[in-house]
Amino acid sequence: MLYLLVELGRKAGKAAVCVIVLSFPVACSMGNGTSRLYSALAKTLNSSTASQHPEYLVSPDPEHLEPIDPKELLEECRAVLHTRPPRFQRDFVDLRTDCPSSHPPIRVMQWNILAQALGEGKDNFVQCPVEALKWEERKCLILEEILAYQPDILCLQEVDHYFDTFQPLLSRLGYQGTFFPKPWSPCLDVEHNNGPDGCALFFLQNRFKLVNSANIRLTAMTLKTNQVAIAQTLECKESGRQFCIAVTHLKARTGWERFRSAQGCDLLQNLQNITQGAKIPLIVCGDFNAEPTEEVYKHFASSSLNLNSAYKLLSADGQSEPPYTTWKIRTSGECRHTLDYIWYSKHALSVKSALDLLTEEQIGPNRLPSFNYPSDHLSLVCDFSFNEEPDGLL
Ligand SMILES: NC(=O)C1=CN([C@@H]2O[C@H](COP(=O)(O)OP(=O)(O)OC[C@H]3O[C@@H](n4cnc5c(N)ncnc54)[C@H](OP(=O)(O)O)[C@@H]3O)[C@@H](O)[C@H]2O)C=CC1
Ligand SMILES: [Mg+2]
């Protein structure tokens, strides 16, 4: 029964060694030595502006091409999780039925999955039992969530198990992945860390062709920062239409609002260039670490890229963001915020449906993460379709 996950562990070990030697020697002990070693290597991987080098286009290791049946993997995850309470029921809300489309929708998932090292070593989720954070089980909860919604495109933040878990497994489920670590990931300060955390972007290879990929180290007021983004131009194999998908994770914490705003401006500028001045439709997923009242949110809402935030469409007036996308209890108290967004070109794309959020009752009094849910952030999932007749400008 546990064949796939056990096999994954075995093969991942092998794959991790291979990757470590070739490009990414950080998945070892923590401390300043590791951070310095990582920094030197990070410099070869990063660039302050969008770079478009083929080495960023990850070619799947042939060893991992043997496909996995998603149902079988889901069953294995459920077997590992048999002592845990069942996962929460969330439904898709139909948002627009009056836009017939001849092609299947594009399902996009945005999720800050919570870095294992940060969850165990930095975040201080005081109401979350340590057993709920055990990686061997938590990874199954994360996979279960992905397998339940089967996104065509997956945008993740706080990924610190790319090479040993997500890349090998998701590639066998048909995804092509790209990972861009933070230059100075706080994970590296945690004992027994698994390497730096970063953003990861996966898309289904049978649906899309990669046209262009850029790893972006964000700047703030011309200074290089510790935050990153990945932006890829994809072509739909069914329709031949191109669009750009981006994932980011902006600087956290209060007091850094202007910094986030500057990072947002830099990302928007990069996206202007990549979309050739909004000619290519765009979807931007991210943990912006900013409430809708913040300047960075306003920059995105008023950008000449003509973006709308998809989850606003779940509100009665279509104008309000959800009340929360993250909810946790730290030593400082309860933290309930709306920080995660899926922005999209509002003239070129339509949101056909969106996955509703967990209710307060489902989240429970100890909030997140928990035995039921693996991250302090909720996943956001939307189905997009291209507008058949784009109404004027994108
Ligand atoms: N080795 C070195 O020389 C250097 C190391 N560093 C490390 O990088 C860190 C800063 O990195 P940076 O990327 O700017 O960090 P951020 O402020 O962006 O936060 C990093 C992570 O911490 C989480 N977080 C947010 N609020 C809290 C909180 N109150 N308590 C605990 N965790 C929280 C965030 O999660 P979420 O987004 O979910 O809120 C995020 O994933 C430093 O703390 C240091 O550890 C930095 C520079 C140099
Ligand atoms: Mg976090």
Coordinates of C-alpha atoms and ligand atoms in Angstrom, one line a residue:
M1 CA 0.0 0.0 0.0
L2 CA 2.8 2.4 0.9
Y3 CA 4.8 1.5 -2.1
L4 CA 4.8 4.9 -3.9
L5 CA 5.6 7.0 -0.8
V6 CA 8.3 4.6 0.3
E7 CA 9.7 4.4 -3.2
L8 CA 9.6 8.1 -3.4
G9 CA 11.6 8.4 -0.2
R10 CA 14.2 6.0 -1.6
K11 CA 14.4 7.6 -5.0
A12 CA 14.2 11.1 -3.6
G13 CA 17.3 10.4 -1.5
K14 CA 19.1 9.5 -4.7
A15 CA 17.7 12.5 -6.6
A16 CA 18.6 14.9 -3.8
V17 CA 22.2 13.7 -3.9
C18 CA 22.3 14.2 -7.6
V19 CA 20.9 17.7 -7.4
I20 CA 23.1 18.6 -4.4
V21 CA 26.2 17.7 -6.5
L22 CA 25.1 19.4 -9.6
S23 CA 23.4 22.6 -8.5
F24 CA 22.2 23.0 -5.0
P25 CA 24.4 21.8 -2.1
V26 CA 22.5 23.1 0.9
A27 CA 20.3 20.3 2.2
C28 CA 22.6 19.6 5.1
S29 CA 23.2 21.0 8.6
M30 CA 22.3 24.5 9.5
G31 CA 24.3 27.4 10.7
N32 CA 26.4 30.3 9.3
G33 CA 28.7 27.9 7.3
T34 CA 25.7 26.5 5.5
S35 CA 24.3 30.0 4.9
R36 CA 27.6 31.3 3.5
L37 CA 27.9 28.2 1.2
Y38 CA 24.4 28.7 0.1
S39 CA 24.9 32.4 -0.5
A40 CA 27.8 31.8 -2.9
L41 CA 25.7 29.4 -4.9
A42 CA 22.6 31.5 -4.7
K43 CA 24.5 34.3 -6.4
T44 CA 25.0 32.1 -9.4
L45 CA 21.3 31.2 -9.5
N46 CA 19.9 34.7 -8.9
S47 CA 19.7 37.9 -10.8
S48 CA 18.3 41.2 -9.8
T49 CA 16.3 41.5 -13.0
A50 CA 14.4 38.9 -14.9
S51 CA 16.7 36.4 -16.4
Q52 CA 15.7 34.0 -19.2
H53 CA 18.4 31.3 -19.2
P54 CA 17.5 27.8 -20.3
E55 CA 19.1 26.3 -17.2
Y56 CA 16.1 27.6 -15.2
L57 CA 13.8 25.4 -17.3
V58 CA 13.9 22.3 -15.3
S59 CA 14.1 19.2 -17.4
P60 CA 12.6 16.2 -15.6
D61 CA 14.9 13.5 -14.6
P62 CA 14.1 10.4 -16.7
E63 CA 14.1 8.3 -13.6
H64 CA 11.1 10.2 -12.4
L65 CA 9.1 10.0 -15.6
E66 CA 7.4 6.8 -14.7
P67 CA 3.8 8.0 -14.1
I68 CA 2.0 7.7 -10.8
D69 CA -1.8 7.1 -10.7
P70 CA -3.1 10.1 -8.7
K71 CA -5.8 7.8 -7.2
E72 CA -3.2 5.4 -5.9
L73 CA -1.1 8.2 -4.4
L74 CA -4.2 9.7 -2.8
E75 CA -5.0 6.3 -1.2
E76 CA -1.4 6.0 0.1
C77 CA -1.7 9.5 1.6
R78 CA -5.0 8.6 3.2
A79 CA -3.4 5.4 4.7
V80 CA -0.6 7.5 6.2
L81 CA -3.2 9.9 7.6
H82 CA -5.6 7.2 8.9
T83 CA -5.2 8.4 12.6
R84 CA -6.0 12.0 11.7
P85 CA -9.5 13.5 11.3
P86 CA -10.9 13.6 7.8
R87 CA -10.1 16.6 5.6
F88 CA -12.4 19.5 5.5
Q89 CA -15.1 19.7 2.8
R90 CA -14.7 22.8 0.5
D91 CA -16.9 23.5 -2.5
F92 CA -16.3 25.4 -5.7
V93 CA -18.6 28.4 -6.1
D94 CA -19.8 29.0 -9.7
L95 CA -19.1 32.6 -10.5
R96 CA -19.9 33.0 -14.2
T97 CA -22.1 30.8 -16.2
D98 CA -22.7 33.1 -19.1
C99 CA -19.3 32.7 -20.8
P100 CA -19.3 29.6 -22.9
S101 CA -15.8 28.4 -23.7
S102 CA -14.8 25.8 -26.2
H103 CA -11.8 24.8 -24.1
P104 CA -11.5 23.3 -20.7
P105 CA -10.8 25.8 -17.9
I106 CA -7.4 26.4 -16.5
R107 CA -7.3 25.5 -12.8
V108 CA -4.8 27.5 -10.7
M109 CA -3.9 26.8 -7.1
Q110 CA -2.1 29.4 -4.9
W111 CA -0.8 28.1 -1.6
N112 CA 1.8 29.0 1.0
I113 CA 2.3 25.5 2.2
L114 CA 4.4 26.5 5.3
A115 CA 8.1 25.6 5.2
Q116 CA 8.8 22.6 7.4
A117 CA 11.8 24.3 9.1
L118 CA 9.8 27.5 9.8
G119 CA 6.8 25.6 11.1
E120 CA 8.9 23.6 13.5
G121 CA 11.6 26.2 14.3
K122 CA 10.5 29.7 13.9
D123 CA 6.8 30.3 13.5
N124 CA 5.7 29.7 17.2
F125 CA 2.3 28.3 16.5
V126 CA 1.6 27.9 20.2
Q127 CA -1.7 26.1 19.9
C128 CA -0.5 23.6 17.3
P129 CA 0.7 20.3 18.8
V130 CA 4.2 19.4 17.5
E131 CA 2.9 16.0 16.4
A132 CA 0.6 17.8 13.9
L133 CA 3.8 19.2 12.2
K134 CA 5.6 15.9 11.6
W135 CA 6.8 16.1 8.0
E136 CA 6.0 12.5 7.1
E137 CA 2.3 13.1 7.8
R138 CA 2.1 16.8 7.0
K139 CA 3.5 16.2 3.5
C140 CA 0.6 13.7 2.9
L141 CA -1.9 16.4 4.0
I142 CA -0.3 18.8 1.5
L143 CA -0.3 16.2 -1.3
E144 CA -3.9 15.2 -0.5
E145 CA -5.0 18.9 -0.9
I146 CA -3.2 19.1 -4.3
L147 CA -4.6 15.7 -5.4
A148 CA -8.1 16.7 -4.3
Y149 CA -8.3 19.7 -6.5
Q150 CA -5.9 18.6 -9.3
P151 CA -4.8 22.1 -10.4
D152 CA -3.4 22.6 -13.9
I153 CA -1.0 25.1 -12.4
L154 CA 0.3 25.1 -8.9
C155 CA 1.9 28.2 -7.3
L156 CA 3.6 27.5 -4.0
Q157 CA 5.5 29.6 -1.4
E158 CA 7.6 28.4 1.6
V159 CA 8.7 25.3 -0.3
D160 CA 11.7 23.7 1.5
H161 CA 11.1 20.1 0.2
Y162 CA 11.3 20.7 -3.5
F163 CA 14.0 18.4 -4.5
D164 CA 13.2 15.5 -2.2
T165 CA 9.4 15.6 -2.3
F166 CA 7.5 17.9 -4.7
Q167 CA 9.7 17.9 -7.8
P168 CA 10.0 14.0 -8.0
L169 CA 6.4 13.3 -7.1
L170 CA 4.7 16.0 -9.1
S171 CA 6.8 15.3 -12.1
R172 CA 5.5 11.7 -12.0
L173 CA 2.0 13.2 -11.9
G174 CA 2.7 15.0 -15.2
Y175 CA 3.9 18.4 -13.9
Q176 CA 6.9 20.4 -14.9
G177 CA 8.3 22.3 -12.0
T178 CA 10.6 25.3 -11.3
F179 CA 12.0 26.3 -7.9
F180 CA 13.6 29.6 -6.9
P181 CA 14.9 29.7 -3.4
K182 CA 15.1 32.8 -1.3
P183 CA 18.8 34.1 -1.2
W184 CA 18.9 34.1 2.6
S185 CA 16.1 31.8 3.6
P186 CA 15.3 31.9 7.4
C187 CA 15.0 28.1 7.2
L188 CA 18.8 27.9 7.1
D189 CA 18.9 29.2 10.7
V190 CA 16.8 26.3 11.9
E191 CA 18.5 23.1 13.2
H192 CA 18.1 20.1 10.9
N193 CA 16.7 22.2 8.1
N194 CA 16.2 20.8 4.7
G195 CA 17.6 23.7 2.7
P196 CA 16.2 27.1 1.9
D197 CA 12.6 27.8 1.2
G198 CA 11.4 29.5 -1.9
C199 CA 8.7 29.8 -4.5
A200 CA 7.8 26.9 -6.8
L201 CA 5.7 26.8 -9.9
F202 CA 4.3 23.6 -11.5
F203 CA 2.2 23.2 -14.6
L204 CA 0.8 20.1 -16.3
Q205 CA 2.9 19.2 -19.3
N206 CA 0.0 17.7 -21.3
R207 CA -1.8 21.0 -21.1
F208 CA 0.9 23.6 -21.6
K209 CA 4.1 24.3 -23.4
L210 CA 6.7 26.5 -21.7
V211 CA 7.5 29.5 -23.8
N212 CA 9.6 31.5 -21.5
S213 CA 10.7 31.4 -17.8
A214 CA 12.2 34.1 -15.6
N215 CA 13.5 33.8 -12.1
I216 CA 13.2 37.3 -10.5
R217 CA 15.0 38.4 -7.3
L218 CA 12.9 41.4 -6.3
T219 CA 14.4 44.8 -5.6
A220 CA 13.1 47.5 -3.3
M221 CA 14.2 51.0 -4.2
T222 CA 17.0 49.5 -6.4
L223 CA 18.3 47.3 -3.6
K224 CA 18.3 43.6 -4.0
T225 CA 16.0 41.9 -1.4
N226 CA 15.5 38.5 0.0
Q227 CA 12.2 37.9 -1.8
V228 CA 11.7 36.3 -5.2
A229 CA 9.2 35.5 -7.9
I230 CA 9.0 33.2 -10.9
A231 CA 7.2 34.2 -14.0
Q232 CA 6.5 31.9 -16.9
T233 CA 4.9 32.3 -20.3
L234 CA 2.9 29.2 -21.2
E235 CA 1.0 28.2 -24.3
C236 CA -2.2 26.2 -24.0
K237 CA -1.9 23.1 -26.1
E238 CA -5.7 23.0 -26.8
S239 CA -6.2 26.6 -27.8
G240 CA -2.8 27.8 -28.8
R241 CA -3.3 30.9 -26.5
Q242 CA -0.4 32.2 -24.5
F243 CA -0.5 33.7 -21.0
C244 CA 1.9 34.5 -18.2
I245 CA 1.7 33.0 -14.8
A246 CA 3.7 34.4 -11.9
V247 CA 4.3 33.4 -8.2
T248 CA 5.7 35.4 -5.4
H249 CA 6.1 35.7 -1.7
L250 CA 6.7 39.3 -0.4
K251 CA 8.5 40.4 2.8
A252 CA 6.5 39.6 5.9
R253 CA 5.8 41.5 9.1
T254 CA 4.5 44.9 10.2
G255 CA 6.8 47.8 9.7
W256 CA 7.8 46.6 6.2
E257 CA 4.8 48.1 4.3
R258 CA 6.9 50.5 2.2
F259 CA 9.4 47.7 1.5
R260 CA 6.6 45.4 0.3
S261 CA 5.2 48.2 -1.8
A262 CA 8.5 48.7 -3.5
Q263 CA 8.8 45.0 -4.1
G264 CA 5.4 45.0 -5.7
C265 CA 6.3 47.9 -8.0
D266 CA 9.4 46.0 -9.1
L267 CA 7.4 42.8 -9.8
L268 CA 4.8 44.9 -11.7
Q269 CA 7.6 46.4 -13.8
N270 CA 9.0 43.0 -14.5
L271 CA 5.6 41.7 -15.5
Q272 CA 5.0 44.7 -17.8
N273 CA 8.1 43.7 -19.7
I274 CA 7.3 40.0 -19.7
T275 CA 3.7 40.5 -20.9
Q276 CA 5.0 43.0 -23.6
G277 CA 3.0 45.8 -22.0
A278 CA -0.1 43.8 -21.0
K279 CA -0.4 42.2 -24.5
I280 CA -0.1 38.7 -22.9
P281 CA -2.8 37.8 -20.4
L282 CA -1.5 37.5 -16.9
I283 CA -2.2 35.5 -13.6
V284 CA -0.2 36.4 -10.5
C285 CA -0.4 34.2 -7.4
G286 CA 1.2 35.1 -4.2
D287 CA 1.5 35.5 -0.5
F288 CA 1.8 39.3 -0.5
N289 CA 2.0 39.5 3.2
A290 CA -0.3 42.6 2.8
E291 CA -3.9 43.3 3.7
P292 CA -6.0 44.9 1.0
T293 CA -5.6 48.2 2.8
E294 CA -1.8 48.2 2.0
E295 CA -0.1 50.2 -0.7
V296 CA 1.2 47.2 -2.5
Y297 CA -2.4 45.9 -2.9
K298 CA -3.5 49.2 -4.3
H299 CA -0.6 49.2 -6.8
F300 CA -1.8 45.8 -8.1
A301 CA -5.4 46.9 -8.2
S302 CA -4.7 50.1 -10.1
S303 CA -1.9 48.8 -12.3
S304 CA -2.0 49.4 -16.1
L305 CA -1.8 45.6 -16.3
N306 CA -5.6 45.8 -15.6
L307 CA -5.7 43.2 -12.9
N308 CA -8.5 42.1 -10.7
S309 CA -8.3 39.9 -7.6
A310 CA -10.2 36.6 -8.2
Y311 CA -11.3 36.0 -4.6
K312 CA -13.2 39.3 -4.5
L313 CA -15.7 37.6 -6.8
L314 CA -16.7 35.3 -3.9
S315 CA -18.2 38.3 -2.0
A316 CA -21.8 39.5 -2.5
D317 CA -20.8 42.7 -4.2
G318 CA -17.7 41.3 -5.9
Q319 CA -15.7 44.1 -4.4
S320 CA -14.5 42.7 -1.1
E321 CA -11.7 40.3 -0.3
P322 CA -12.4 37.3 1.9
P323 CA -12.1 38.0 5.7
Y324 CA -9.0 35.8 6.0
T325 CA -6.6 33.6 4.1
T326 CA -4.4 32.9 7.0
W327 CA -5.4 32.3 10.7
K328 CA -3.0 31.3 13.4
I329 CA -2.2 31.8 17.1
R330 CA 1.3 33.0 18.0
T331 CA 2.7 34.0 21.4
S332 CA 1.6 37.5 20.5
G333 CA -2.0 36.3 20.1
E334 CA -4.4 35.5 17.3
C335 CA -3.3 36.5 13.7
R336 CA -6.2 36.5 11.2
H337 CA -5.3 38.2 7.9
T338 CA -6.0 38.4 4.2
L339 CA -2.6 38.1 2.6
D340 CA -2.9 35.7 -0.3
Y341 CA -4.2 36.6 -3.7
I342 CA -4.8 35.4 -7.3
W343 CA -4.6 38.4 -9.6
Y344 CA -5.7 38.0 -13.3
S345 CA -6.1 40.1 -16.4
K346 CA -9.7 41.1 -16.0
H347 CA -10.5 41.8 -19.7
A348 CA -8.7 38.7 -21.2
L349 CA -9.7 36.1 -18.6
S350 CA -12.8 35.1 -16.6
V351 CA -13.0 33.3 -13.3
K352 CA -15.5 30.5 -13.8
S353 CA -15.4 29.3 -10.3
A354 CA -13.4 29.6 -7.0
L355 CA -13.0 27.2 -4.1
D356 CA -14.6 28.6 -1.0
L357 CA -12.5 29.1 2.1
L358 CA -12.8 27.2 5.3
T359 CA -15.3 28.5 7.8
E360 CA -14.3 29.6 11.3
E361 CA -16.0 26.4 12.6
Q362 CA -13.9 24.2 10.3
I363 CA -10.7 26.0 11.3
G364 CA -11.5 25.3 14.9
P365 CA -10.5 27.1 18.1
N366 CA -6.8 26.3 17.8
R367 CA -6.7 27.8 14.3
L368 CA -4.0 26.7 11.8
P369 CA -2.0 24.6 11.2
S370 CA -3.7 21.6 12.8
F371 CA -4.1 17.9 12.5
N372 CA -6.7 18.6 9.8
Y373 CA -4.9 21.2 7.8
P374 CA -1.1 21.4 7.1
S375 CA -0.5 25.1 6.7
D376 CA -1.3 28.4 8.4
H377 CA -2.4 29.7 5.0
L378 CA -5.4 28.4 3.1
S379 CA -5.1 27.2 -0.5
L380 CA -6.9 29.4 -3.1
V381 CA -8.1 27.6 -6.2
C382 CA -9.7 29.2 -9.3
D383 CA -10.9 28.0 -12.7
F384 CA -10.1 30.5 -15.5
S385 CA -11.2 30.6 -19.1
F386 CA -10.1 33.0 -21.8
N387 CA -12.6 35.4 -23.0
E388 CA -13.5 34.5 -26.6
E389 CA -13.6 38.2 -27.6
P390 CA -11.3 40.2 -25.4
D391 CA -13.2 43.5 -24.8
G392 CA -10.6 45.9 -25.9
L393 CA -7.4 46.2 -23.9
L394 CA -6.2 43.4 -21.7
Ligands
LIG1 N1 22.3 34.1 7.3 C1 22.4 35.4 7.1 O1 23.4 36.0 7.0 C2 21.1 36.1 6.9 C3 20.0 35.5 7.3 N2 18.8 36.1 7.2 C4 17.6 35.3 7.7 O2 16.5 35.7 6.9 C5 15.5 36.2 7.9 C6 14.7 37.3 7.2 O3 14.2 36.8 6.0 P1 13.0 37.4 5.3 O4 12.9 36.7 4.1 O5 13.3 38.9 5.1 O6 11.9 37.2 6.4 P2 10.4 37.6 6.3 O7 10.2 38.7 7.3 O8 9.8 37.8 5.0 O9 9.7 36.3 7.0 C7 10.2 35.0 6.7 C8 9.2 34.0 7.1 O10 8.8 34.2 8.4 C9 7.4 34.1 8.5 N3 6.9 35.0 9.6 C10 6.1 36.1 9.4 N4 5.8 36.6 10.6 C11 6.4 35.9 11.5 C12 6.5 35.9 13.0 N5 5.9 36.8 13.6 N6 7.2 34.9 13.6 C13 7.8 34.0 12.9 N7 7.8 33.9 11.6 C14 7.1 34.8 10.9 C15 6.9 34.4 7.2 O11 5.7 33.6 6.9 P3 4.4 34.2 6.3 O12 4.8 34.8 4.9 O13 3.6 33.0 6.2 O14 3.9 35.2 7.2 C16 8.0 34.1 6.2 O15 7.9 32.9 5.6 C17 16.2 36.6 9.1 O16 15.3 36.3 10.2 C18 17.3 35.6 9.1 O17 16.9 34.4 9.7 C19 18.7 37.3 6.6 C20 19.8 37.9 6.1 C21 21.1 37.4 6.3
MG2 MG 4.8 31.5 6.9

